[in-house]
Amino acid sequence: MDGRQCYDLLVIGGGSGGLACAKEAAQLGKKVAVVDYVEPSPRGTRWGLGGTCVNVGCIPKKLMHQAALLGGMIRDAPHYGWGVAQAPHSWATLADAVQNHVKSLNWGHRVQLQDRKVKYFNVKASFVDTHTVCGVSKGGEETLLSAEHIVIATGGRPRYPTHIEGALEYGITSDDLFWLKESPGKTLVVGASYVALECAGLLTGLGLDTTVMIRSVPLRAFDQQMASLVTEHMAGHGTRILRGCAPEKVEKLPGQQLRVTWVDLTSDRKDAGTFDTVLWAIGRVPETASLNLEKAGVHTNPVTGKILVDAQEATSVPHIYAIGDVAEGRPELTPTAIMAGRLLAQRLSGRTSDLMDYSSVPTTVFTPLEYGCVGLSEEAAVARHGEEHVEVYHAFYKPLEFTVPQRDASQCYIKMVCLREPHSWCWACTSAQHGEVIQGFALGIKCGASYQQLMRTVGIHPTCAEEVAKLRISKRSGLDPTVTGC
Amino acid sequence: MSLRRLGNVRGAAGPPSPPGRRARPPAPGAGRLSGAAREELRRRLLGLIEGHRVVIFSKTYCPHSTRVKELFSSLGVDCNILELDQVDEGASVQEALSEITSQRTVPSVFVNRVHVGGCDHTFQAHQSGLLQQLLQQDPAYDYDLIVIGGGSGGLSCAQEAAVLGRKVMVLDFVVPSPRGTAWGLGGTCVNVGCIPKKLMHQAALLGQALTDSRKFGWEYSQQVRHSWATMTEAIQSHIGSLSWSHRLALREKAVTYVNSYGEFVEHHKVKATNEKGQEALYTAAKFVIATGERPRYLGIPGDREYCVTSDDLFSLPYCPGETLVVGASYVALECAGFLAGLGLEVTVMVRSVLLRGFDQEMAEKVGASMQQLGVRFLRKFVPVEVQQLERGLPGRLKVVAKSTEGTETIEGIYNTVLLAIGRDSCTKKLGLEKIGVNVSEKTGKIPVNDEEQTSVPYVYAVGDVLEGKPQLTPVAVQAGKLLARRLFGGRSEKCDYVNVPTVVFTPLEYGCCGYSEEKAGEVYQAENLNVYHTLFWPLEWTVAGRDNNTCYAKIICNKLDNDRVIGFHVLGPNAGEITQGFAAAMKCGLTKQLLDDTIGIHPTCGEVFTTLEITKASGLDITQKGC
């Protein structure tokens, strides 16, 4: 009657989870629409289809991380006989290459939706009732869309501090960093999240003067021993780390520079510094504000703002679902959202009744020294099972490639957290240095690997990963876990 | 002569079983003792074996046992006999015994702690004189263990034995290569294998990284030259430090290290000859042969005079220049790969297939990826003569080669010819024939049982000299360590040679674990297999502008066994780091379902295995378009 369009499935949010869900459902014969709209960041940055991961997350981050690693390789190269001097870095060249790649991915996503006959609307959505969503385009045009099932996959956006003068006016976030045309210059990164450490690490690696300001502990919820190794390594490689400090004010100086005032929380002393860029990485907020969830009766957690979901990913309204970063209690990771989205589509199509298993999700933090982990942190294991039942095997090691350029390997470390006799189930495995190492071990843990089984695996020589198969020293033994010889 | 009957082995000897009573059927649950009880029983059995000159495990009604007892009786030798049908838990003893010896039957004879075997073996030993040797054994040998060969396997075995309190000697001597290259302690891996190879591979990867880095915004002058001398000096100095730390480790563990060539002169005795030709004799209760292998030569005119091998390459004092690599082994391809990566002109001459024994689809992809990097392949040719055209560092060599399929001959001119056509075991000049250690005539390798024991019971072998075992450092290290623990530590764990992962460090690395597609087809029949595969484009390659359909992932699953993963193959950057964890998962019974249930790590190459959907049988397209 009012020109509304009807679908079997409507997905709000064209990020990793939403697109995976939409494509899978379409593949299974459903009539599907995706609505996606990127609200420009306070600095005016906007991007195309694909969500955080593709545009302002994993992809540009890892590419810039790679650029930083290449800088390290250029430093190593003369030791291996290459006649190359230290080179300057051009932010513009890198940004251009990264942005071009991201744009090709945006385009790829559009094509894939078309191929699968998923209708795509570049509109901002809000609920009208439990089955209907109103979409508003950039030009203010409204479209009514209704569907039997609705999936909310709107993700999250970086949080700005609300009480700090100048934060919003002069600061940027990870939404902007990867789209900067010019080098951010001397940068202050505020926050202790993995986003903060990754950004600070790559900026340092590209030769920029970088400071990270951390209020309390870095990488909260990660294993704290590993977290401190990661930050130690960063500090050892030129990132300035201000612990126990909180910013109070950002002012613009004549010219373009920013003056940041902060307080040292232990001494209460104030200090100030001048930066070209201030990057806030203090957390993310779920993108639910403009959805009019109350119209549909979808409940959120009043503290986090995230949407409450059950094991089926269903919200308080049974035919409305939420997946990805917007859902309460879910790991904020691309592959998790993708798998959850696909499984949801399969369940909605009656193809399976399998639920998403959110346990033992492996992840890697792409700091200059990469940190991979799966399963429980040592703290969580001890808290859950008691110290007397937990055995931790660990080792420091030196990657072979570090020897020739005489790189410092004092933060290369692996540990495995196991349940003691009689089962010796291995729960957690964490390693520094290489993001590729942990994937296979995550499978081992999924298979219910015991410590003994892992120790029976023959190593691949010479790799970093073989160190996992050589973990013989338990923390309890008190023996020295540092490498000797090779 | 007296035959002492041993009582109950479990705890203090209980009342002996009534004489004449036939063997009782095994008690229910026999052989299924709890882990702790089984370990205790093993310990007691080993105590018996260690504590007596002759121990015979026997059954009163067994005619073979009777023959053996009569043999010892005729030799006038005191025996300690345990009649398994007369003791409690006889079945458990037999079970434990079979774990210790891999022999399930009685009689089972031990002389001076050496397991001679059953009836036939004991009589053979008697005929060959070994039994008398064993019986005469002066328990005051110089050493508990002498290890011949100071490579990865030998050193690991020696150190572990020393840790277990034994008196151990290592004999290691590197016979210089025909070109005069020699090196220190540590064997192939450290000196002329894995370590220098991986470092040169890294140097080549850095060359690629330099090219990539321009696209990632790093700005420097276009012309970057590579200095062979700088690289080899750095690598050799690292090797020197490794060799030194091996010596230090031996000293710390009080292992006697002698830089001499060891060969058997009689049972339990070796002659050690040092560089100056001085000889010394040493005796030991047990021996481990870990002498490894050395590169093979072609046996054509000019090969020993003018060609080099991997024994020489890593310490070559000059840049090899334009190089012909002969062979298609992983050594050949790895060397060709890094030489090309360092900017040299490289040609590989291949007689038949690449990477024999590896999955052939993967092998061809490895070859193709090398061709993309500019390596030239001459297929189906073998060299027949190498002539020197010009002396120099490097000089100029002319290679004449003939087709394997016709009469065609070709000639080529190179600065260096590197032979990598295979390796021969160092078993010829060890005096093995003097003590009767069997060596395969065809391969020159030493056959062993699943306890690494050779045909002579007190002689063991580990590492590359073994017949039919993977030739890999970590395998040798593991085998050596476990062997020492079994010999001297009362442990029973054997080296598990199944599902050993390995990686070929070609410029694009190839990692694998389990079966090749060919082998899986032979063992399980092709129709029972699901082969999942895909090409993939590493994220880092996008900006670098490298090809999007070169990297490849493949798994082979057994349909009849719940789609269990029996083969894992990956061709891509960091394959070495990726493969290890998957190998661990395969040890734990990885299935396709588990792969599907596991969440990937984004964005990595390893995650590609969690989203494999296309089977080869489906014939669907696996090329990557864009992303």
Coordinates of N, CA and C in Angstrom, one line a residue, chain B residues 93 118 131 230 251 261 323 334 402 404-405 422 450 460 473 528 599 627:
Chain B
V93 N 53.1 -59.5 32.9 CA 54.6 -59.5 32.7 C 54.9 -59.6 31.2
G118 N 64.4 -64.2 21.0 CA 63.8 -65.5 21.3 C 64.7 -66.6 21.0
L131 N 76.8 -64.4 21.3 CA 76.3 -64.8 22.6 C 77.5 -64.9 23.5
T230 N 79.3 -10.8 2.7 CA 78.7 -10.3 4.0 C 77.7 -11.4 4.6
R251 N 80.1 -30.6 27.4 CA 81.0 -30.5 28.5 C 80.2 -30.4 29.8
Y261 N 87.4 -40.2 14.0 CA 86.5 -41.1 13.2 C 86.4 -42.4 13.9
T323 N 74.5 -20.3 -11.9 CA 74.6 -21.6 -11.3 C 73.7 -22.6 -11.9
E334 N 65.5 -25.8 -2.9 CA 65.7 -24.8 -1.9 C 66.9 -23.9 -2.3
K402 N 72.7 -35.0 -21.5 CA 71.9 -35.7 -22.5 C 70.5 -35.9 -22.1
T404 N 67.0 -37.7 -21.3 CA 66.7 -39.0 -20.8 C 65.8 -39.7 -21.8
E405 N 65.3 -39.0 -22.8 CA 64.3 -39.6 -23.6 C 64.8 -39.9 -25.0
G422 N 70.9 -36.3 -4.4 CA 70.5 -37.3 -3.3 C 71.7 -37.3 -2.3
D450 N 61.2 -51.1 15.7 CA 60.6 -49.8 16.2 C 61.2 -49.2 17.4
Y460 N 72.4 -49.5 18.2 CA 71.2 -48.8 17.8 C 71.5 -47.8 16.8
T473 N 65.7 -33.3 11.1 CA 66.4 -33.0 12.4 C 65.5 -33.3 13.6
N528 N 37.5 -43.1 -2.0 CA 37.1 -43.0 -0.6 C 37.7 -41.7 -0.1
I599 N 37.3 -21.3 14.2 CA 37.3 -20.0 13.7 C 38.6 -19.5 13.2
C627 N 39.3 -10.1 -4.4 CA 39.5 -10.5 -3.0 C 39.0 -11.9 -2.8

